[in-house]
Coordinates of N, CA, C and O in Angstrom, one line a residue:
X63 N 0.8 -1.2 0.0 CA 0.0 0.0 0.0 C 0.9 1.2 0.0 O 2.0 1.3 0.5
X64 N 0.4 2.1 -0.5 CA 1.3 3.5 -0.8 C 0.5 4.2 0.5 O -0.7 4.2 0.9
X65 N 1.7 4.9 0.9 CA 1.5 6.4 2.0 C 1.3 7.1 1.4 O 2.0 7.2 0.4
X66 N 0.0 8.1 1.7 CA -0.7 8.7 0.5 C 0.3 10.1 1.3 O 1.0 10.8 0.6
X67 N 0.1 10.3 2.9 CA 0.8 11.0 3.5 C 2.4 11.5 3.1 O 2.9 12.7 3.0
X68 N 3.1 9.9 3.1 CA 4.2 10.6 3.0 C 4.6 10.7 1.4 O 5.8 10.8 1.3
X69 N 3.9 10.7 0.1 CA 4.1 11.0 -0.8 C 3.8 12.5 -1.1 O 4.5 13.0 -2.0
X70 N 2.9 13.2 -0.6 CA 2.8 14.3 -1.1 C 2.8 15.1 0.2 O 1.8 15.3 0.8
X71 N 4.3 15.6 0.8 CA 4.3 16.5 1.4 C 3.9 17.6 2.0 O 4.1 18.5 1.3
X72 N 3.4 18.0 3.2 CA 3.0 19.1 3.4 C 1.6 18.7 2.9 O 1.2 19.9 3.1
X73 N 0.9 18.3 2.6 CA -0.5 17.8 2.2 C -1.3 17.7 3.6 O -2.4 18.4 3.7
X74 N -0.9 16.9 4.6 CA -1.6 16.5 5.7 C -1.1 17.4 6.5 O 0.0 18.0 6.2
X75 N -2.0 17.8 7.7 CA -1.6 19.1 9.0 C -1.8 18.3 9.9 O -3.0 17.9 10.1
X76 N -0.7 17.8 10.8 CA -0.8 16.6 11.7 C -0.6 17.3 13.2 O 0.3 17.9 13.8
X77 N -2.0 16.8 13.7 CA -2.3 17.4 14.7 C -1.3 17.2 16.2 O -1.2 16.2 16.9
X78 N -0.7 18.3 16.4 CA 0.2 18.8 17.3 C -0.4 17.8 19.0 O -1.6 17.4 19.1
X79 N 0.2 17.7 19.5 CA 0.4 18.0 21.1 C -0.4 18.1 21.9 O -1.0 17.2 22.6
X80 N -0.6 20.1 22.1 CA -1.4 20.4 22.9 C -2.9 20.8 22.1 O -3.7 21.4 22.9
X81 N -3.4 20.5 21.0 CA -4.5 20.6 20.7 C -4.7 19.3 20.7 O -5.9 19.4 20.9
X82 N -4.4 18.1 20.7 CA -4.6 16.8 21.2 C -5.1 16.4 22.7 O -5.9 15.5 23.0
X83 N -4.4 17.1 23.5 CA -4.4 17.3 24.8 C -5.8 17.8 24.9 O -6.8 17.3 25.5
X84 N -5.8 19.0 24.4 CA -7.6 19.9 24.6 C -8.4 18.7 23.9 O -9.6 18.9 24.1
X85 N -8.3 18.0 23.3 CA -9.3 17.7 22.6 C -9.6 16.3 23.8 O -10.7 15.8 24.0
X86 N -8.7 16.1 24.2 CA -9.1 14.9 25.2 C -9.7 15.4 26.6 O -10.2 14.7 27.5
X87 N -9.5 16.5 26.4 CA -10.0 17.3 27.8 C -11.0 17.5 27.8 O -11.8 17.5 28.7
X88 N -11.4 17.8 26.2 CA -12.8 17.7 26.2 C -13.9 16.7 25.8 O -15.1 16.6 25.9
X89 N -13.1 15.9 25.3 CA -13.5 14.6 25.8 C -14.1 13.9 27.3 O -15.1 13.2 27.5
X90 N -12.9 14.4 28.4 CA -13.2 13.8 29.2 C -14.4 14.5 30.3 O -15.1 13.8 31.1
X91 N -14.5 15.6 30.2 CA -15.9 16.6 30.4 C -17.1 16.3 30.0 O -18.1 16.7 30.6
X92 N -17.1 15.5 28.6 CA -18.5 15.7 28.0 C -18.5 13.8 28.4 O -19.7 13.4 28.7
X93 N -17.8 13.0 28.3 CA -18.0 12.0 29.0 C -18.6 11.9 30.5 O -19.7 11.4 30.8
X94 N -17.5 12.5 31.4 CA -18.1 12.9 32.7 C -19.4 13.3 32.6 O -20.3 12.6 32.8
X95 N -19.5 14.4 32.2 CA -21.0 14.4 32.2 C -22.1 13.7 31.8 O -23.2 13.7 32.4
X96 N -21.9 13.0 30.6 CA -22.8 12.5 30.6 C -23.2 10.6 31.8 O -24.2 10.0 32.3
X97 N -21.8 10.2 31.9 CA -21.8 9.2 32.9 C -21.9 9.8 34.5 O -21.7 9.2 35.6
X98 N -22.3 11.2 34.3 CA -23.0 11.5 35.9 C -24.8 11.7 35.9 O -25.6 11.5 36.8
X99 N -25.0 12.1 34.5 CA -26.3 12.0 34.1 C -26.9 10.6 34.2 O -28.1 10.6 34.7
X100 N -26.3 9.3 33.9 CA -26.5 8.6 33.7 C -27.0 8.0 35.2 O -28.1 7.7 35.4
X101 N -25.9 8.0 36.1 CA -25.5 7.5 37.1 C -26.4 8.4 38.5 O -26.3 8.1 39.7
X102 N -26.9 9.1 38.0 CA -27.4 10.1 39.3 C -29.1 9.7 38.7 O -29.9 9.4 39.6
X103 N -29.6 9.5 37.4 CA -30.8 9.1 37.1 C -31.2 7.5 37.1 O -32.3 7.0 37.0
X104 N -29.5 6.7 37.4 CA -30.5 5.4 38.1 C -29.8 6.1 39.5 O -29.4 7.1 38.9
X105 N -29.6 6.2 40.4 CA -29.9 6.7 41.2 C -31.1 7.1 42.0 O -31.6 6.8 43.1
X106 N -31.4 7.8 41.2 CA -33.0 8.6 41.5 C -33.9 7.7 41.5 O -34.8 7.6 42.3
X107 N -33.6 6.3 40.3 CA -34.4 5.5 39.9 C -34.3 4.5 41.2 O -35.4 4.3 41.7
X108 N -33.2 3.8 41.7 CA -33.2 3.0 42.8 C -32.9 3.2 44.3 O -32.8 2.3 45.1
X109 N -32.8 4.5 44.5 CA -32.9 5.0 45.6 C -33.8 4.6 46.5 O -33.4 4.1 47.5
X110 N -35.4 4.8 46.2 CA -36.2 3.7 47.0 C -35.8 2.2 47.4 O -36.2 1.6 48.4
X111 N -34.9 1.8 46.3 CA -35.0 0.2 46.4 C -33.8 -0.1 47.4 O -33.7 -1.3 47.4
X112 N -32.9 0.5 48.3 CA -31.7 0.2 48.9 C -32.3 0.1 50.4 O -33.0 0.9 51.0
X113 N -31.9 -0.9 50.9 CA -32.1 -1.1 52.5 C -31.7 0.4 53.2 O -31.0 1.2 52.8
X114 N -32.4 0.3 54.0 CA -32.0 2.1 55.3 C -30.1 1.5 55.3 O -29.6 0.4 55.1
X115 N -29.4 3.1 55.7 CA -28.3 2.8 56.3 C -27.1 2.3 55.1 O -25.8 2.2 55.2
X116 N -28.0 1.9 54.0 CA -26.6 2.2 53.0 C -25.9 3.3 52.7 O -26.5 4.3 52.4
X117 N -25.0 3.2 52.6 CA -23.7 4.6 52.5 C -23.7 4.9 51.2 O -23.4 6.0 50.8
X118 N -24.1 4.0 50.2 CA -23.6 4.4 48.9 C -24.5 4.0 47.8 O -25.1 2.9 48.2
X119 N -24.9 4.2 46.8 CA -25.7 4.1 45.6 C -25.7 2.6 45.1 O -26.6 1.8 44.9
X120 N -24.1 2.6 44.9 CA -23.6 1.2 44.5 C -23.3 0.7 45.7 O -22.1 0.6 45.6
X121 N -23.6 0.2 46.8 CA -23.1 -0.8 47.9 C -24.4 -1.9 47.4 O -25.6 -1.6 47.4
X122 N -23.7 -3.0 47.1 CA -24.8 -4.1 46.5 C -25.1 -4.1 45.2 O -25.6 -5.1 44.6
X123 N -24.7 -2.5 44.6 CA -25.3 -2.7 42.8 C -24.1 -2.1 42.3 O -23.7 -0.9 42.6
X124 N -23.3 -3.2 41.4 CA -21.9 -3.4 40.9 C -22.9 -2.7 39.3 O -22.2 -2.9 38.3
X125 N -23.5 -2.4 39.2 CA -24.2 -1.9 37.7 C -23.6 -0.4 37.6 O -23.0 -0.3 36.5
X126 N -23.6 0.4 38.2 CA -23.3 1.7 38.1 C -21.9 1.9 38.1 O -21.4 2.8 37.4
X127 N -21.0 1.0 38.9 CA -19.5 0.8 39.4 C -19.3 0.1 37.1 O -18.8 0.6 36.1
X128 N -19.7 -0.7 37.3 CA -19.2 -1.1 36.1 C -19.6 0.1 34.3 O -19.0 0.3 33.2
X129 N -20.9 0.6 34.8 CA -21.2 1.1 33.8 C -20.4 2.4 33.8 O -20.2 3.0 32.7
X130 N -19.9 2.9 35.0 CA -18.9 3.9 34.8 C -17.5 3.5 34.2 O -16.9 4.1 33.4
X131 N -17.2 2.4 34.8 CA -15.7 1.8 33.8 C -15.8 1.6 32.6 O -14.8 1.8 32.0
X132 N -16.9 1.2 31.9 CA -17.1 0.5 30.6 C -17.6 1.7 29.8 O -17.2 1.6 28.6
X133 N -18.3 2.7 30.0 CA -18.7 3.3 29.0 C -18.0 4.2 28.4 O -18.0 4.2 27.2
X134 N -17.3 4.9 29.0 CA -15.9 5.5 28.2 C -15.2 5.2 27.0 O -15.2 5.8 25.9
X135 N -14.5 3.8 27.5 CA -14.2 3.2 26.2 C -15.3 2.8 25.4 O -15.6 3.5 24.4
X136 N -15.8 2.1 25.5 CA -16.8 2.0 24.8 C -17.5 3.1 23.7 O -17.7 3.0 22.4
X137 N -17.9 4.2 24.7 CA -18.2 5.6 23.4 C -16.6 6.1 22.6 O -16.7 6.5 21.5
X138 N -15.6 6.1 23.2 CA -14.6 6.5 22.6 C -14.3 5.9 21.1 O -14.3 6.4 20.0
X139 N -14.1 4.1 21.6 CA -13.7 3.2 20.2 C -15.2 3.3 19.5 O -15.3 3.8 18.4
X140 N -15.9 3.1 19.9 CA -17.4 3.6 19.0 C -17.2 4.4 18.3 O -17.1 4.1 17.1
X141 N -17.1 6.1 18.7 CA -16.7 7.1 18.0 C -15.7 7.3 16.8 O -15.7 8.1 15.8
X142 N -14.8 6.1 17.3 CA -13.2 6.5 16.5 C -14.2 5.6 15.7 O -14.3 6.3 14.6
X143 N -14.7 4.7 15.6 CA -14.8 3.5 14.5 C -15.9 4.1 13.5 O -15.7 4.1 12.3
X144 N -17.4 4.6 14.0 CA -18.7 5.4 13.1 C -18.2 7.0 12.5 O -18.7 7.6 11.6
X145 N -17.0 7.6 13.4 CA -16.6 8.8 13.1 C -15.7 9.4 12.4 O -15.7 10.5 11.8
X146 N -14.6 8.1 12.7 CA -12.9 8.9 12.5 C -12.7 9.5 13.3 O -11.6 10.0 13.1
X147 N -13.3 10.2 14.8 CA -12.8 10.7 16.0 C -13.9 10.8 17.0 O -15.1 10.5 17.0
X148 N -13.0 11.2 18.0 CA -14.0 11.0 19.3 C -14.4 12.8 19.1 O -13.7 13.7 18.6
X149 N -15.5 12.9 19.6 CA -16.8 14.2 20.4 C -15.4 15.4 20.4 O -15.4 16.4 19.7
X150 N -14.5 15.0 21.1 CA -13.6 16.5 21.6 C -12.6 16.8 19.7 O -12.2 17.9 19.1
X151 N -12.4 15.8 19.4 CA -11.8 15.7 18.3 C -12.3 16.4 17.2 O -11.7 17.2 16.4
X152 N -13.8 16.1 17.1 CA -14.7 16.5 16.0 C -14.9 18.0 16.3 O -15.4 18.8 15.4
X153 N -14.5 18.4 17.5 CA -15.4 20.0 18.3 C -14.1 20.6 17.3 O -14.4 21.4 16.4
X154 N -12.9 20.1 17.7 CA -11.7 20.7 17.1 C -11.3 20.3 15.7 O -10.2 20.7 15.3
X155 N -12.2 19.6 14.6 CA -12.1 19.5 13.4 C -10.7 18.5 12.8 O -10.4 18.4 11.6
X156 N -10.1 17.9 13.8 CA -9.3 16.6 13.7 C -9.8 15.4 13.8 O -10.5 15.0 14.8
X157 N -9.4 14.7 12.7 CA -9.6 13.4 12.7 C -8.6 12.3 12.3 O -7.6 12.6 11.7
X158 N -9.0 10.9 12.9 CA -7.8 9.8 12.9 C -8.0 9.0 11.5 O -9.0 8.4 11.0
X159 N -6.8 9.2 11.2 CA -6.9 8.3 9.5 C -5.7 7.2 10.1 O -4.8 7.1 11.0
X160 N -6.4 6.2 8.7 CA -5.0 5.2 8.4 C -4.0 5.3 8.0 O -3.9 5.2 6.8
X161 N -3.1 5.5 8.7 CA -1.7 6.1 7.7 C -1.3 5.7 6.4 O -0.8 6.5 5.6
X162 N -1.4 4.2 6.0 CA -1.3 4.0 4.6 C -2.0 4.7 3.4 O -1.6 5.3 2.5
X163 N -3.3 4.3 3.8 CA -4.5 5.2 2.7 C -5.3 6.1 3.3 O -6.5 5.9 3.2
X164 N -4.9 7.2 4.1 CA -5.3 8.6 4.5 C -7.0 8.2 4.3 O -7.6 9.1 3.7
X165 N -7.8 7.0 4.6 CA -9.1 6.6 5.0 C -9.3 6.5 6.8 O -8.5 6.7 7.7
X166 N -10.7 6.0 7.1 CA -11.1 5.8 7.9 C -10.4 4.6 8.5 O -10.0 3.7 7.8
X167 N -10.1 4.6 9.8 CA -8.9 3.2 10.5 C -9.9 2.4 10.6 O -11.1 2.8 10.6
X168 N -9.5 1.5 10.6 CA -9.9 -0.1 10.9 C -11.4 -0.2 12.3 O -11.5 0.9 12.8
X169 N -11.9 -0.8 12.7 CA -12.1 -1.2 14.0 C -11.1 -2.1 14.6 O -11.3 -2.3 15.8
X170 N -10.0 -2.6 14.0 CA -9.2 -3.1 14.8 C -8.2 -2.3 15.4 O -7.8 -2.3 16.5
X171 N -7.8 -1.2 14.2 CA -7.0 -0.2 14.5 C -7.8 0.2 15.6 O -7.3 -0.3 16.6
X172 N -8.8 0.9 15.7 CA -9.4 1.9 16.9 C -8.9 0.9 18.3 O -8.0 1.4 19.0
X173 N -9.5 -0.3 18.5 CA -9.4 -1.2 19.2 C -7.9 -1.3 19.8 O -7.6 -1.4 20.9
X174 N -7.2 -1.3 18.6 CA -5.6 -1.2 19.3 C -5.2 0.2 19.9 O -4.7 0.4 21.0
X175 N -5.7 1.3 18.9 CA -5.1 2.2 19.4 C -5.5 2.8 21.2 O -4.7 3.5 21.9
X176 N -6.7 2.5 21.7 CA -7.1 2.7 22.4 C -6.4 1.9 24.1 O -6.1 2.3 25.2
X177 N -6.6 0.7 23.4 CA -5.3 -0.4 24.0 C -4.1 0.4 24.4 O -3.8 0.9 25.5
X178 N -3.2 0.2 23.1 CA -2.2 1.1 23.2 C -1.9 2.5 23.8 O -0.7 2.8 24.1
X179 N -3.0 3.2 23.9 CA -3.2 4.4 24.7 C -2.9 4.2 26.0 O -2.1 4.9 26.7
X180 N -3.6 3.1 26.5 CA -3.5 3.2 27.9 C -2.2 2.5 28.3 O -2.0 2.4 29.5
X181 N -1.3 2.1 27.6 CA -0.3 1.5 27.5 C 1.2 2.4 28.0 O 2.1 2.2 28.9
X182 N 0.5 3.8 26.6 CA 1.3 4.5 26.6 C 1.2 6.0 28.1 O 1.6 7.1 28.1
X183 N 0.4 5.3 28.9 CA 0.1 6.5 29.5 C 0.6 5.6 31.2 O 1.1 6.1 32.2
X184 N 0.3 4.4 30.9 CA 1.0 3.5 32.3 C 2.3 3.8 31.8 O 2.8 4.5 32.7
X185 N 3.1 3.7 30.9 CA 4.5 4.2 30.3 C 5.3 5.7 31.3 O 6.5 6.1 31.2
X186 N 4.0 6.3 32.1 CA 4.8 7.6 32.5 C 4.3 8.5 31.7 O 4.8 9.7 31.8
X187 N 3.5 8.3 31.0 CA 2.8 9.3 29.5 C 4.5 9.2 28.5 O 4.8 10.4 28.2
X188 N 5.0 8.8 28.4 CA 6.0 8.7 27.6 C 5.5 8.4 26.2 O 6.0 9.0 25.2
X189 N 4.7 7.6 26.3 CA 4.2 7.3 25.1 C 3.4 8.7 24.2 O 3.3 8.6 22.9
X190 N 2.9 9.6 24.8 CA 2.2 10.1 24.6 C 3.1 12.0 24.4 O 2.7 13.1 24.0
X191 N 4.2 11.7 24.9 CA 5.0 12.8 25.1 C 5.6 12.7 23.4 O 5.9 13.6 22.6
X192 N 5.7 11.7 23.2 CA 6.5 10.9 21.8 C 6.1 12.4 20.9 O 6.7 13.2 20.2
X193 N 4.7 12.2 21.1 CA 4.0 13.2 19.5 C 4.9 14.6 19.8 O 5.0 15.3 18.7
X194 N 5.3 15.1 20.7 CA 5.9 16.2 21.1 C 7.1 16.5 19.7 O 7.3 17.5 19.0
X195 N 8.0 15.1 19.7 CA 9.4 15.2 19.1 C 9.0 14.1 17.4 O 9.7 13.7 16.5
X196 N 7.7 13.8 17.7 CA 7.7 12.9 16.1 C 7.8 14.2 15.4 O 7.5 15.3 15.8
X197 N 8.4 13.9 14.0 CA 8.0 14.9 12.6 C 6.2 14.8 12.5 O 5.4 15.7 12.6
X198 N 5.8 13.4 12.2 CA 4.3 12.9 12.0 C 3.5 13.5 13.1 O 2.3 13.7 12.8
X199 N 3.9 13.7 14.5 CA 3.2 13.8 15.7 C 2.3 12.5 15.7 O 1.0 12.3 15.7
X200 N 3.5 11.5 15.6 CA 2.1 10.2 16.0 C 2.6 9.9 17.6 O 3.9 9.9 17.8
X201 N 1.9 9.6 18.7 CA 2.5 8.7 19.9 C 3.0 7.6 19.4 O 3.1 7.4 18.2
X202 N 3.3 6.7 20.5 CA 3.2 5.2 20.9 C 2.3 4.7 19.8 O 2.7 4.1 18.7
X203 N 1.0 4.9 20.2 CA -0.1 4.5 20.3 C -0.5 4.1 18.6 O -0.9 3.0 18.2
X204 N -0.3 5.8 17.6 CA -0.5 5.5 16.9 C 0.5 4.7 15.6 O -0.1 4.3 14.6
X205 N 1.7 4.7 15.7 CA 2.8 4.2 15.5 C 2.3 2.9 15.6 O 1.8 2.6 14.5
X206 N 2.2 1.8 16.6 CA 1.9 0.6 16.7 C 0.8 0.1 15.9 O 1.0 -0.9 15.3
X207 N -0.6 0.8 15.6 CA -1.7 0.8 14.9 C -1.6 1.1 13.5 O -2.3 0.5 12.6
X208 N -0.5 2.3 13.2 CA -0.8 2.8 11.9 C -1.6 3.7 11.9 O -2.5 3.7 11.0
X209 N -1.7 4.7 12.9 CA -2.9 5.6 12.7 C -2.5 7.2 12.7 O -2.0 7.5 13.8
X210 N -2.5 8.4 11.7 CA -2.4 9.5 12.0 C -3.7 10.2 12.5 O -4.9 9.9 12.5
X211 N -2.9 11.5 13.1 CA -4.5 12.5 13.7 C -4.1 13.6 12.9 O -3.1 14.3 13.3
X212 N -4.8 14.0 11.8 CA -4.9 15.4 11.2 C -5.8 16.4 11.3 O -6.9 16.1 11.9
X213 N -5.7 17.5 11.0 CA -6.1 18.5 10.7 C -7.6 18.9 10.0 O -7.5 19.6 9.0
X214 N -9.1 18.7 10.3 CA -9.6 18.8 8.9 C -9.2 20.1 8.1 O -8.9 21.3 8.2
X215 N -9.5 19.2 7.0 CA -9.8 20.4 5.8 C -10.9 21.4 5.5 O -10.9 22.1 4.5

């Protein structure tokens, strides 16, 4: 397969660093929020149903404990896979291509790269510091997958 990227130079605007950073920031706000919406309306909803003297929402309902771990990823690789980027990404008009054919990544790619993300962030964020000093500004993450984050057009 031909790099459509690295054939025609200066072609792709590969998204830097700290607009990566905001874009995950806002990511993680509009996530939060909505997994407090979520989580405060079954709340509301089973609040009647807990014996007196429980301390907590979840003490006995592992449903809310789990739906807050799971949903994140979940809307995230969703996003990357129906979108080409997640909610904070799209607000900022960047999106994740395949680095060979400058198309939509794989669901395996999303799957990895998200993998790999958290890889690169148990790493010390080293992995994630990488885009600072790539030419491409790819991390860890995307390097392993094959995935650039550009600029839209």
């Amino acid at each position: 397969m031909r790099n459509v990227y690295a054939d025609t130079p200066g072609s792709a605007r590969y998204a830097g660093f700290w607009i990566r950073v905001f874009a995950n920031v806002l990511d993680a706000l509009l996530l939060g929020a909505v997994n407090t919406a979520v989580l405060l309306a079954v709340e509301a909803w089973d609040v009647h149903d807990l014996p007196s003297g429980v301390g907590s929402i979840s003490a006995g309902h592992p449903g809310p404990a789990i739906f807050a771990l799971l949903s994140p990823p979940i809307a995230i690789i969703g996003s990357w896979i129906a979108l080409g980027a997640s909610p904070g990404k799209l607000m900022l008009r960047l999106r994740i291509v395949d680095e060979p054919t400058g198309g939509r990544p794989t669901a395996w790619q999303c799957i990895g790269r998200f993998v790999m993300g958290v890889v690169a962030i148990v790493c010390v964020g080293i992995g994630y510091l990488w885009i600072v000093i790539d030419p491409r500004k790819q991390g860890w993450h995307d390097k392993l997958v094959r995935t650039l984050v550009v600029r839209g057009r």
